[in-house]
């Protein structure tokens, strides 16, 4: 009798808690490519290419390390295309007496697993995912009894707990957070480093063919795929980022460029989320290898550490604290359908079009592109939360629901009504123009507020505040824009509302009057 460990596509870590339970000589590991995972949203073809390649390479590593590992490819003749039925076959074939799985990153799958004991008639052990720096239970304990949950408080606690950037129990440099120093527009001089490229090997090329055959109509391109798909290459990416980009990471964190999608961002999230890199190791590698010579360096490393031990952990904690109700939230009663241009990039707004076309090309956007371009527009237009959530979950190669959903509902569109953010991240064209050079190449004019030439972000911003007055005007962080709205000339406001309704009507199949 043996144990069987099911290893999911985002659990590619030799130290994983479920693998630690196995006896290599007698137990089994199984990994599988299944349609139940490829089809629950319309994942970007490049996201699947990355993940399947990383999975197949990881299976090879498991074999080299002496594990008895089974791999079911998508086109294997006996593939039942879902976890449960494939497991049933292996359990019978290999005479398995216990199934082990590390807790998954999505509620829907964990919920399914709770039925496996009964359906597969075998004990199922779900082990804690200790790749995270705080367990789900610890976060629940932390949240218990707190009136509100603030990332900043959580982050201070995590800094102390891990002694990252701490001196004599005080934050290095005297301040916890240097975010205010991290809002510069790109200076158009600092060299943007080239990133490492890993030409696809035969494993990756075979998967590309498979995806072309099985999913010919998926969003996105698989051309010029040069992603790291092994731990070895992922470690090279980490080292390269620390050596070439981290020094400018903080300063230009919020900057965007028309012709460069990445700037100084790490591009590590898909590697961390899939398990090829461990978040703690990423932080510790950065802390050990990055020399802090001046205030800008400190701003950069503080920002980087904050994203990982602060935002990433906090987001995950909120997800498991609030699911499954969280998925149903719609605090702003938003019901517009997602405009088709989110799938094509064919849109006159240069910033939106570029971000979506880069998403098609790379399955990646950096945080401000997600938050202040595609997220901001969905917020201002009042897009139905589930529609924009499914878009984000599909199109990015780092997207799993535990991290995507709170970012979308909490930060992007304020669907959770303020659990994660203290105010909606709503902005007019002015912000985008301040942080990027998109507006120079746009058919709209950022300086024009209404009419056919006006930047749509300008009128949509005021229309959003006007439409949501009852829900938002009491938020003290919005008191200034609401004061300005109060003072606005009625004719101007009428024009703003008309332009907004026309814009929304022309892009959404459901319109404002139907709400
Ligand atoms: P960097 O800017 O280099 O940051 C370093 C690391 O910090 C990242 O690799 C990531 O691990 C972590 N990090 C930074 N910000 C966040 C954050 N807000 N939440 C969690 N981790 C963070 N991130 C995902 O990993 N998956 C998603 O599906 C996802 N969906 C998002 C949807 C929306 C609407 C928004 C606004 C943000 C989303 N994010 C998501 C967060 C963030 O945009 C990405 O983590 C980041 O862009 C990844 O790029 P990077 O590795 O270059 O990040
Ligand atoms: C995202 C994804 C895809 C597209 N396909 C698979 C798959 O075929 N097999 C697998 O084990 N995992 C896949 N994944 C990742 C899972 O969706 C992920 O493990 C769960 O959503 C839990 O986070
Ligand atoms: Fe975007 Fe408006 Fe600038 Fe055009 S003018 S790029 S729509 S912010």
Coordinates of C-alpha atoms and ligand atoms in Angstrom, one line a residue:
X1 CA 0.0 0.0 0.0
X2 CA 1.3 3.5 -0.9
X3 CA 0.5 7.1 -0.6
X4 CA -0.3 9.2 -3.7
X5 CA 0.5 12.9 -3.8
X6 CA -1.4 15.1 -6.3
X7 CA 0.8 18.0 -7.2
X8 CA -0.9 21.0 -8.8
X9 CA 0.5 23.2 -11.6
X10 CA 1.3 26.0 -9.1
X11 CA 3.0 23.7 -6.6
X12 CA 6.3 23.2 -8.4
X13 CA 8.5 23.2 -5.3
X14 CA 10.6 20.3 -4.1
X15 CA 10.2 21.5 -0.5
X16 CA 6.4 21.4 -0.8
X17 CA 4.7 20.2 2.4
X18 CA 2.8 17.4 0.6
X19 CA 6.0 16.1 -1.0
X20 CA 7.7 16.1 2.5
X21 CA 5.2 13.4 3.6
X22 CA 6.3 10.9 1.0
X23 CA 8.6 7.9 1.1
X24 CA 10.4 8.0 -2.3
X25 CA 10.7 4.3 -2.4
X26 CA 7.1 3.3 -1.9
X27 CA 4.9 6.4 -2.6
X28 CA 3.8 8.1 -5.8
X29 CA 3.5 11.6 -7.1
X30 CA 1.1 12.5 -9.9
X31 CA 0.8 15.7 -12.0
X32 CA -1.8 16.1 -14.7
X33 CA -2.8 18.5 -17.5
X34 CA -6.6 18.5 -17.5
X35 CA -9.4 20.4 -19.3
X36 CA -11.2 21.1 -16.0
X37 CA -8.3 23.5 -15.2
X38 CA -7.6 24.8 -18.8
X39 CA -11.3 25.6 -19.3
X40 CA -12.7 27.1 -16.1
X41 CA -11.7 30.4 -17.5
X42 CA -10.3 31.0 -21.0
X43 CA -6.6 31.2 -19.9
X44 CA -4.2 33.0 -22.1
X45 CA -2.4 30.5 -24.4
X46 CA 1.0 31.8 -23.2
X47 CA 0.0 31.2 -19.5
X48 CA -0.8 27.6 -20.3
X49 CA 2.4 27.2 -22.3
X50 CA 4.5 28.5 -19.4
X51 CA 2.7 26.4 -16.8
X52 CA 2.6 23.1 -18.7
X53 CA 6.3 23.5 -19.6
X54 CA 7.2 24.3 -16.0
X55 CA 5.1 21.3 -14.9
X56 CA 6.8 18.9 -17.4
X57 CA 10.2 20.1 -16.5
X58 CA 9.4 19.7 -12.8
X59 CA 8.2 16.1 -13.4
X60 CA 11.7 15.5 -14.9
X61 CA 13.3 16.9 -11.8
X62 CA 11.2 14.7 -9.6
X63 CA 12.3 11.6 -11.5
X64 CA 15.9 12.7 -11.3
X65 CA 15.5 13.2 -7.5
X66 CA 14.3 9.6 -7.2
X67 CA 10.5 10.2 -6.9
X68 CA 8.1 7.7 -8.5
X69 CA 6.3 10.4 -10.6
X70 CA 3.4 9.9 -13.0
X71 CA 2.6 12.6 -15.6
X72 CA -0.6 12.7 -17.5
X73 CA -0.4 14.9 -20.6
X74 CA -3.4 16.7 -22.0
X75 CA -3.6 14.4 -25.0
X76 CA -2.9 11.1 -23.1
X77 CA -5.6 8.6 -24.4
X78 CA -6.8 7.6 -20.9
X79 CA -6.9 11.2 -19.6
X80 CA -10.3 11.7 -18.0
X81 CA -9.7 15.5 -18.1
X82 CA -10.4 16.1 -14.4
X83 CA -8.4 15.5 -11.2
X84 CA -11.0 13.2 -9.5
X85 CA -11.4 10.7 -12.3
X86 CA -7.7 10.5 -13.1
X87 CA -7.0 10.0 -9.4
X88 CA -9.6 7.2 -9.3
X89 CA -7.7 5.2 -12.0
X90 CA -4.3 5.7 -10.4
X91 CA -5.6 4.8 -6.9
X92 CA -6.9 1.5 -8.3
X93 CA -3.9 0.8 -10.4
X94 CA -1.2 1.5 -7.8
X95 CA -3.1 0.2 -4.8
X96 CA -3.1 3.6 -3.0
X97 CA -4.3 3.9 0.6
X98 CA -3.9 7.7 1.2
X99 CA -4.2 10.7 -1.0
X100 CA -2.1 13.7 -0.1
X101 CA -2.4 17.2 -1.5
X102 CA -1.1 20.6 -0.4
X103 CA -3.9 23.1 0.0
X104 CA -4.7 24.7 -3.3
X105 CA -4.7 28.4 -4.2
X106 CA -8.4 28.5 -5.2
X107 CA -11.5 28.0 -3.1
X108 CA -13.4 26.2 -5.9
X109 CA -10.8 23.5 -6.0
X110 CA -10.4 23.1 -2.2
X111 CA -14.2 22.8 -2.0
X112 CA -14.0 20.0 -4.6
X113 CA -11.3 18.2 -2.6
X114 CA -13.5 18.1 0.5
X115 CA -15.7 15.6 -1.4
X116 CA -12.8 13.3 -2.5
X117 CA -12.8 11.2 0.6
X118 CA -16.3 10.2 0.0
X119 CA -16.1 10.0 -3.8
X120 CA -12.8 8.2 -4.0
X121 CA -13.3 6.2 -0.8
X122 CA -9.8 6.9 0.5
X123 CA -8.4 9.2 3.3
X124 CA -7.4 12.6 1.9
X125 CA -4.8 14.6 3.8
X126 CA -4.6 18.3 2.9
X127 CA -1.3 19.8 4.1
X128 CA -0.6 23.4 4.8
X129 CA 1.0 25.5 2.1
X130 CA 4.0 26.7 4.0
X131 CA 5.5 28.5 1.0
X132 CA 3.6 31.5 2.4
X133 CA 5.1 33.5 5.2
X134 CA 1.9 33.4 7.2
X135 CA -0.5 30.5 7.4
X136 CA -4.2 30.9 6.6
X137 CA -5.1 30.2 10.3
X138 CA -2.5 32.7 11.6
X139 CA -4.0 35.4 9.3
X140 CA -7.5 34.6 10.7
X141 CA -6.1 34.9 14.2
X142 CA -4.5 38.2 13.3
X143 CA -7.7 39.5 11.7
X144 CA -9.9 38.4 14.6
X145 CA -11.3 41.3 16.6
X146 CA -9.8 44.0 14.4
X147 CA -12.3 46.7 13.3
X148 CA -10.5 47.2 10.0
X149 CA -7.6 45.5 8.3
X150 CA -4.9 47.7 7.0
X151 CA -2.1 46.4 4.9
X152 CA 0.3 48.9 6.5
X153 CA -0.2 47.5 10.0
X154 CA 0.1 44.0 8.8
X155 CA 3.3 44.8 6.9
X156 CA 4.9 46.3 10.1
X157 CA 4.1 43.1 12.0
X158 CA 5.6 41.0 9.2
X159 CA 8.8 43.2 9.1
X160 CA 9.3 42.6 12.8
X161 CA 8.4 38.9 12.6
X162 CA 11.0 38.2 9.9
X163 CA 13.5 40.9 11.0
X164 CA 13.6 42.2 7.4
X165 CA 15.1 45.8 7.2
X166 CA 15.1 46.2 10.9
X167 CA 17.8 47.6 13.2
X168 CA 17.4 47.5 17.0
X169 CA 13.7 46.7 16.6
X170 CA 13.2 49.9 14.5
X171 CA 12.8 50.1 10.7
X172 CA 16.0 50.7 8.8
X173 CA 16.3 54.3 7.9
X174 CA 13.7 55.4 10.5
X175 CA 10.6 54.9 8.3
X176 CA 8.5 51.8 7.6
X177 CA 7.4 52.9 4.1
X178 CA 9.0 55.0 1.4
X179 CA 6.2 54.8 -1.1
X180 CA 5.9 58.6 -1.4
X181 CA 9.4 58.6 -2.9
X182 CA 8.4 56.0 -5.4
X183 CA 6.2 57.9 -7.8
X184 CA 8.5 59.4 -10.4
X185 CA 7.7 59.6 -14.1
X186 CA 10.5 57.8 -16.1
X187 CA 13.3 60.2 -16.9
X188 CA 13.9 58.8 -20.5
X189 CA 17.6 58.5 -19.7
X190 CA 18.1 55.7 -17.2
X191 CA 18.9 52.6 -19.2
X192 CA 16.2 49.9 -19.0
X193 CA 18.0 46.6 -18.7
X194 CA 17.5 43.8 -21.1
X195 CA 16.0 40.7 -19.5
X196 CA 17.3 37.1 -19.7
X197 CA 15.8 35.0 -22.5
X198 CA 15.6 31.3 -22.5
X199 CA 15.0 29.9 -26.0
X200 CA 12.3 27.2 -25.9
X201 CA 13.5 23.6 -25.7
X202 CA 11.8 20.6 -27.3
X203 CA 9.5 20.2 -24.3
X204 CA 8.2 23.7 -24.6
X205 CA 7.9 23.5 -28.4
X206 CA 5.8 20.3 -28.2
X207 CA 3.5 22.0 -25.7
X208 CA 3.1 25.0 -28.0
X209 CA 2.0 22.7 -30.8
X210 CA -0.4 20.9 -28.4
X211 CA -2.0 24.2 -27.3
X212 CA -2.3 25.4 -30.9
X213 CA -4.2 22.2 -31.7
X214 CA -6.4 22.0 -28.6
X215 CA -7.1 25.7 -28.1
X216 CA -6.9 27.4 -31.5
X217 CA -9.0 30.4 -30.4
X218 CA -7.5 31.4 -27.1
X219 CA -6.6 35.0 -26.3
X220 CA -3.0 35.9 -26.7
X221 CA 0.1 35.0 -28.5
X222 CA 2.7 32.3 -27.9
X223 CA 5.3 33.8 -30.3
X224 CA 8.8 34.7 -29.1
X225 CA 8.3 32.7 -25.9
X226 CA 11.5 33.0 -23.9
X227 CA 10.3 32.5 -20.3
X228 CA 12.2 30.6 -17.7
X229 CA 10.4 27.3 -17.1
X230 CA 12.7 25.6 -14.7
X231 CA 13.9 26.4 -11.2
X232 CA 17.4 26.8 -12.4
X233 CA 16.4 29.5 -14.9
X234 CA 14.0 31.1 -12.5
X235 CA 17.0 31.6 -10.1
X236 CA 18.9 33.3 -12.9
X237 CA 16.0 35.7 -13.4
X238 CA 16.0 36.6 -9.7
X239 CA 19.8 37.2 -9.7
X240 CA 19.6 39.3 -12.9
X241 CA 16.7 41.4 -11.5
X242 CA 18.6 42.2 -8.3
X243 CA 21.8 43.0 -10.2
X244 CA 20.3 45.1 -13.0
X245 CA 16.9 46.5 -12.1
X246 CA 16.2 46.7 -8.3
X247 CA 18.2 50.0 -7.9
X248 CA 15.6 51.7 -10.1
X249 CA 12.6 49.7 -9.0
X250 CA 11.3 52.0 -6.3
X251 CA 11.7 55.3 -8.0
X252 CA 10.0 54.1 -11.2
X253 CA 7.5 51.7 -9.7
X254 CA 4.4 53.6 -10.8
X255 CA 5.8 54.8 -14.1
X256 CA 4.4 53.6 -17.5
X257 CA 5.8 53.8 -21.0
X258 CA 4.1 53.6 -24.3
X259 CA 6.9 51.4 -25.9
X260 CA 8.2 49.4 -22.9
X261 CA 5.8 47.3 -20.8
X262 CA 8.2 46.2 -18.0
X263 CA 10.6 49.1 -17.0
X264 CA 12.3 48.0 -13.8
X265 CA 9.7 45.6 -12.5
X266 CA 10.9 42.2 -11.4
X267 CA 8.7 40.0 -13.7
X268 CA 8.9 37.3 -11.0
X269 CA 5.3 36.9 -9.9
X270 CA 4.5 33.9 -12.2
X271 CA 7.7 32.2 -11.1
X272 CA 6.9 32.8 -7.4
X273 CA 3.2 31.8 -7.8
X274 CA 3.9 28.6 -9.6
X275 CA 6.5 27.5 -7.0
X276 CA 9.7 27.8 -9.0
X277 CA 10.8 30.5 -6.6
X278 CA 10.0 30.7 -2.9
X279 CA 8.9 34.2 -1.7
X280 CA 11.0 34.0 1.5
X281 CA 14.0 33.0 -0.6
X282 CA 13.4 35.9 -3.0
X283 CA 13.3 38.4 -0.1
X284 CA 16.3 37.0 1.6
X285 CA 18.3 36.8 -1.6
X286 CA 17.5 40.5 -2.3
X287 CA 18.4 41.5 1.3
X288 CA 21.7 39.7 1.2
X289 CA 22.8 40.6 -2.3
X290 CA 21.6 44.1 -2.9
X291 CA 24.0 46.8 -1.6
X292 CA 22.1 49.8 -0.1
X293 CA 24.4 52.7 -0.9
X294 CA 21.9 55.6 -0.7
X295 CA 18.3 56.6 0.1
X296 CA 17.1 55.6 -3.4
X297 CA 18.4 52.0 -2.8
X298 CA 16.6 51.9 0.5
X299 CA 13.4 53.1 -1.2
X300 CA 13.8 50.3 -3.7
X301 CA 14.5 47.4 -1.5
X302 CA 11.8 48.5 1.0
X303 CA 9.2 48.7 -1.8
X304 CA 10.2 45.3 -3.1
X305 CA 10.1 43.6 0.3
X306 CA 6.7 45.3 1.0
X307 CA 5.1 43.9 -2.1
X308 CA 6.1 40.4 -1.1
X309 CA 5.8 40.1 2.7
X310 CA 3.1 42.9 2.8
X311 CA 0.8 43.0 -0.2
X312 CA 1.2 39.4 -1.4
X313 CA 0.6 37.8 2.1
X314 CA -2.1 40.3 3.0
X315 CA -4.0 39.7 -0.2
X316 CA -3.9 35.9 0.3
X317 CA -5.0 36.3 3.9
X318 CA -8.0 38.4 2.9
X319 CA -8.9 35.8 0.2
X320 CA -9.2 32.9 2.6
X321 CA -10.8 35.1 5.3
X322 CA -13.6 36.3 3.0
X323 CA -14.2 33.5 0.5
X324 CA -16.7 32.3 -0.8
X325 CA -18.8 35.4 -0.1
X326 CA -16.1 37.7 -1.5
X327 CA -16.6 36.4 -5.0
X328 CA -20.2 37.6 -4.9
X329 CA -19.4 41.2 -3.8
X330 CA -20.6 44.1 -5.9
X331 CA -20.5 47.1 -3.5
X332 CA -21.0 49.6 -6.3
X333 CA -23.8 47.8 -8.0
X334 CA -21.9 47.6 -11.2
X335 CA -23.6 45.7 -14.0
X336 CA -22.1 46.8 -17.4
X337 CA -20.8 44.0 -19.6
X338 CA -17.0 43.9 -20.3
X339 CA -16.3 45.8 -23.6
X340 CA -15.1 43.6 -26.4
X341 CA -11.9 45.7 -26.7
X342 CA -10.6 44.0 -23.5
X343 CA -10.1 40.9 -25.7
X344 CA -8.9 42.6 -28.9
X345 CA -7.1 45.8 -27.8
X346 CA -8.9 47.6 -30.6
X347 CA -9.7 50.8 -28.8
X348 CA -9.0 54.5 -29.6
X349 CA -7.6 55.1 -26.1
X350 CA -3.9 54.6 -26.6
X351 CA -3.1 53.7 -23.0
X352 CA -5.9 51.0 -22.9
X353 CA -5.0 49.7 -26.3
X354 CA -1.3 49.4 -25.6
X355 CA -1.8 47.7 -22.2
X356 CA -4.2 45.2 -23.7
X357 CA -2.0 44.5 -26.7
X358 CA 1.0 44.0 -24.4
X359 CA -1.1 41.6 -22.4
X360 CA -1.8 39.6 -25.5
X361 CA 1.9 39.5 -26.3
X362 CA 3.4 38.8 -22.9
X363 CA 0.6 37.6 -20.5
X364 CA 2.0 40.3 -18.3
X365 CA 1.4 43.9 -17.2
X366 CA 2.9 45.6 -14.3
X367 CA 0.9 46.7 -11.3
X368 CA 0.1 50.3 -12.3
X369 CA -0.9 49.2 -15.8
X370 CA -3.4 46.7 -14.2
X371 CA -4.6 49.1 -11.6
X372 CA -4.7 52.5 -13.2
X373 CA -5.4 51.6 -16.9
X374 CA -7.5 48.4 -17.3
X375 CA -8.7 48.4 -13.6
X376 CA -9.5 52.1 -13.5
X377 CA -11.4 52.0 -16.7
X378 CA -13.5 49.0 -15.5
X379 CA -14.2 50.8 -12.2
X380 CA -15.2 54.1 -13.9
X381 CA -17.4 52.3 -16.5
X382 CA -19.1 50.2 -13.8
X383 CA -18.2 46.7 -15.3
X384 CA -19.8 43.7 -13.6
X385 CA -17.2 42.4 -11.1
X386 CA -17.3 38.8 -12.2
X387 CA -16.7 39.7 -15.9
X388 CA -13.6 41.8 -15.2
X389 CA -12.4 39.2 -12.5
X390 CA -12.6 36.4 -15.1
X391 CA -10.6 38.5 -17.6
X392 CA -7.8 39.2 -15.1
X393 CA -7.8 35.5 -14.0
X394 CA -7.5 34.4 -17.7
X395 CA -5.0 36.8 -19.2
X396 CA -2.0 37.0 -16.8
X397 CA 0.5 34.2 -16.4
X398 CA 0.7 34.9 -12.6
X399 CA -3.1 34.7 -12.1
X400 CA -4.6 32.3 -9.6
X401 CA -7.8 33.3 -7.8
X402 CA -6.2 33.7 -4.3
X403 CA -4.1 36.6 -5.6
X404 CA -6.1 37.9 -8.6
X405 CA -9.5 38.2 -6.9
X406 CA -8.7 40.5 -4.0
X407 CA -6.5 42.6 -6.2
X408 CA -9.3 43.0 -8.7
X409 CA -12.3 43.4 -6.3
X410 CA -10.3 45.2 -3.6
X411 CA -7.9 47.4 -5.4
X412 CA -9.1 47.5 -9.0
X413 CA -12.8 48.0 -8.9
X414 CA -13.7 48.5 -5.2
X415 CA -16.3 45.7 -5.4
X416 CA -15.5 44.7 -1.9
X417 CA -16.6 48.1 -0.6
X418 CA -13.4 49.0 1.1
X419 CA -12.1 45.8 2.8
X420 CA -8.8 46.1 1.1
X421 CA -8.5 49.7 0.0
X422 CA -9.6 52.8 1.9
X423 CA -10.9 54.4 -1.3
X424 CA -11.5 53.5 -5.0
X425 CA -8.4 53.9 -7.2
X426 CA -10.3 56.2 -9.6
X427 CA -8.3 58.6 -11.7
X428 CA -8.8 60.9 -14.6
X429 CA -6.5 61.2 -17.6
X430 CA -4.4 63.7 -15.7
X431 CA -2.9 60.9 -13.5
X432 CA -2.1 58.7 -16.6
X433 CA -0.5 61.7 -18.3
X434 CA 1.6 62.4 -15.2
X435 CA 2.9 58.9 -15.0
X436 CA 3.4 57.9 -18.6
X437 CA 3.9 59.1 -22.2
X438 CA 0.8 57.4 -23.5
X439 CA -1.2 60.6 -24.1
X440 CA 1.3 61.9 -26.7
X441 CA 0.3 59.2 -29.1
X442 CA -3.5 59.2 -28.4
X443 CA -6.3 60.2 -30.7
X444 CA -8.0 61.8 -27.6
X445 CA -6.7 64.9 -25.9
X446 CA -5.9 64.6 -22.2
X447 CA -6.4 68.3 -21.6
X448 CA -9.9 68.3 -23.0
X449 CA -12.7 67.4 -20.5
X450 CA -15.8 66.9 -22.6
X451 CA -16.8 66.4 -26.2
X452 CA -15.6 64.1 -28.9
X453 CA -11.9 64.9 -28.5
X454 CA -11.9 64.6 -24.7
X455 CA -10.0 61.9 -23.0
X456 CA -12.7 59.4 -21.8
X457 CA -11.0 59.0 -18.4
X458 CA -11.8 62.7 -17.8
X459 CA -15.6 62.6 -18.1
X460 CA -15.9 59.0 -16.8
X461 CA -14.1 60.0 -13.6
X462 CA -16.6 62.7 -12.7
X463 CA -19.6 60.6 -13.9
X464 CA -18.3 57.8 -11.7
X465 CA -18.3 60.1 -8.6
X466 CA -21.7 61.5 -9.5
X467 CA -23.3 58.0 -10.1
X468 CA -21.9 56.7 -6.8
X469 CA -22.5 59.8 -4.7
X470 CA -24.7 58.0 -2.2
X471 CA -22.1 55.3 -1.6
X472 CA -18.9 57.3 -1.7
X473 CA -19.4 60.9 -0.7
X474 CA -19.0 60.1 3.0
X475 CA -15.6 58.6 2.5
X476 CA -13.3 61.3 3.9
X477 CA -10.5 60.4 1.4
X478 CA -12.9 61.5 -1.3
X479 CA -14.0 64.8 0.3
X480 CA -12.0 67.0 -2.0
X481 CA -13.3 65.6 -5.3
X482 CA -16.8 65.6 -3.9
X483 CA -16.4 69.3 -3.0
X484 CA -15.3 70.0 -6.5
X485 CA -18.2 68.0 -7.9
X486 CA -20.6 70.0 -5.8
X487 CA -19.2 73.2 -7.2
X488 CA -19.4 72.1 -10.8
X489 CA -21.5 74.0 -13.2
X490 CA -24.7 72.1 -14.0
X491 CA -24.3 72.4 -17.8
X492 CA -20.8 71.0 -17.5
X493 CA -22.0 68.1 -15.4
X494 CA -24.8 67.4 -17.8
X495 CA -22.3 67.2 -20.7
X496 CA -20.0 64.9 -18.6
X497 CA -22.9 62.6 -17.9
X498 CA -24.0 62.6 -21.5
X499 CA -20.5 61.9 -22.8
X500 CA -20.1 59.1 -20.3
X501 CA -23.4 57.5 -21.2
X502 CA -22.6 57.6 -24.9
X503 CA -19.2 56.1 -24.3
X504 CA -20.5 53.3 -22.1
X505 CA -23.5 52.7 -24.5
X506 CA -21.2 52.4 -27.5
X507 CA -18.9 49.8 -25.8
X508 CA -21.1 47.8 -23.5
X509 CA -24.0 45.6 -24.6
X510 CA -25.9 46.4 -21.3
X511 CA -26.2 50.1 -20.7
X512 CA -26.6 52.5 -17.8
X513 CA -30.3 52.9 -18.2
X514 CA -30.8 49.2 -17.7
X515 CA -29.1 49.2 -14.3
Ligands
LIG1 P1 6.9 43.6 -9.0 O1 6.4 45.0 -9.1 O2 8.3 43.4 -9.4 O3 6.7 43.2 -7.5 C1 7.5 42.2 -6.8 C2 6.6 41.0 -6.4 O4 5.7 41.5 -5.3 C3 5.7 40.4 -7.4 O5 6.4 39.5 -8.2 C4 4.6 39.8 -6.6 O6 5.0 38.5 -6.1 C5 4.5 40.7 -5.4 N1 3.4 41.7 -5.6 C6 3.5 43.0 -5.9 N2 2.3 43.6 -5.8 C7 1.4 42.6 -5.4 C8 0.0 42.6 -5.1 N3 -0.7 43.7 -5.3 N4 -0.5 41.5 -4.8 C9 0.2 40.3 -4.6 N5 1.6 40.3 -4.8 C10 2.1 41.4 -5.2 N6 -0.5 39.6 -8.9 C11 -0.4 38.3 -9.1 O7 0.6 37.7 -8.7 N7 -1.4 37.6 -9.7 C12 -2.5 38.2 -10.2 O8 -3.4 37.5 -10.8 C13 -2.7 39.6 -10.0 N8 -3.8 40.2 -10.5 C14 -3.9 41.6 -10.3 C15 -5.0 42.2 -10.7 C16 -5.2 43.6 -10.5 C17 -6.4 44.3 -11.0 C18 -4.2 44.3 -9.9 C19 -4.3 45.8 -9.7 C20 -3.0 43.7 -9.5 C21 -2.9 42.3 -9.6 N9 -1.7 41.6 -9.2 C22 -1.6 40.3 -9.4 C23 -0.7 42.3 -8.4 C24 0.5 42.9 -9.2 O9 0.0 43.7 -10.3 C25 1.4 41.8 -9.7 O10 1.8 41.0 -8.7 C26 2.7 42.4 -10.4 O11 2.3 43.2 -11.4 C27 3.5 41.3 -10.9 O12 4.6 41.8 -11.6 P2 6.1 41.8 -11.1 O13 6.5 40.4 -10.7 O14 6.9 42.4 -12.1 O15 5.9 42.6 -9.8
LIG2 C1 -3.8 27.3 -14.4 C2 -3.7 25.9 -14.6 C3 -4.0 25.3 -15.8 C4 -4.3 26.2 -17.0 N1 -3.9 24.0 -16.1 C5 -3.6 23.2 -15.0 C6 -3.5 21.8 -15.2 O1 -3.8 21.3 -16.3 N2 -3.2 21.0 -14.2 C7 -2.8 21.5 -13.0 O2 -2.5 20.8 -12.1 N3 -2.9 22.8 -12.8 C8 -3.3 23.7 -13.8 N4 -3.4 25.0 -13.5 C9 -3.2 25.5 -12.2 C10 -4.4 25.3 -11.3 O3 -5.5 26.0 -11.9 C11 -4.1 25.7 -9.9 O4 -3.3 24.8 -9.3 C12 -5.4 25.9 -9.1 O5 -6.2 26.9 -9.6 C13 -5.1 26.2 -7.6 O6 -4.4 27.4 -7.5
LIG3 FE1 -5.3 57.3 -22.1 FE2 -6.7 59.6 -22.1 FE3 -4.1 59.7 -22.3 FE4 -5.6 58.8 -24.4 S1 -5.6 60.9 -23.6 S2 -3.7 57.9 -23.6 S3 -7.2 57.8 -23.3 S4 -5.2 58.9 -20.6

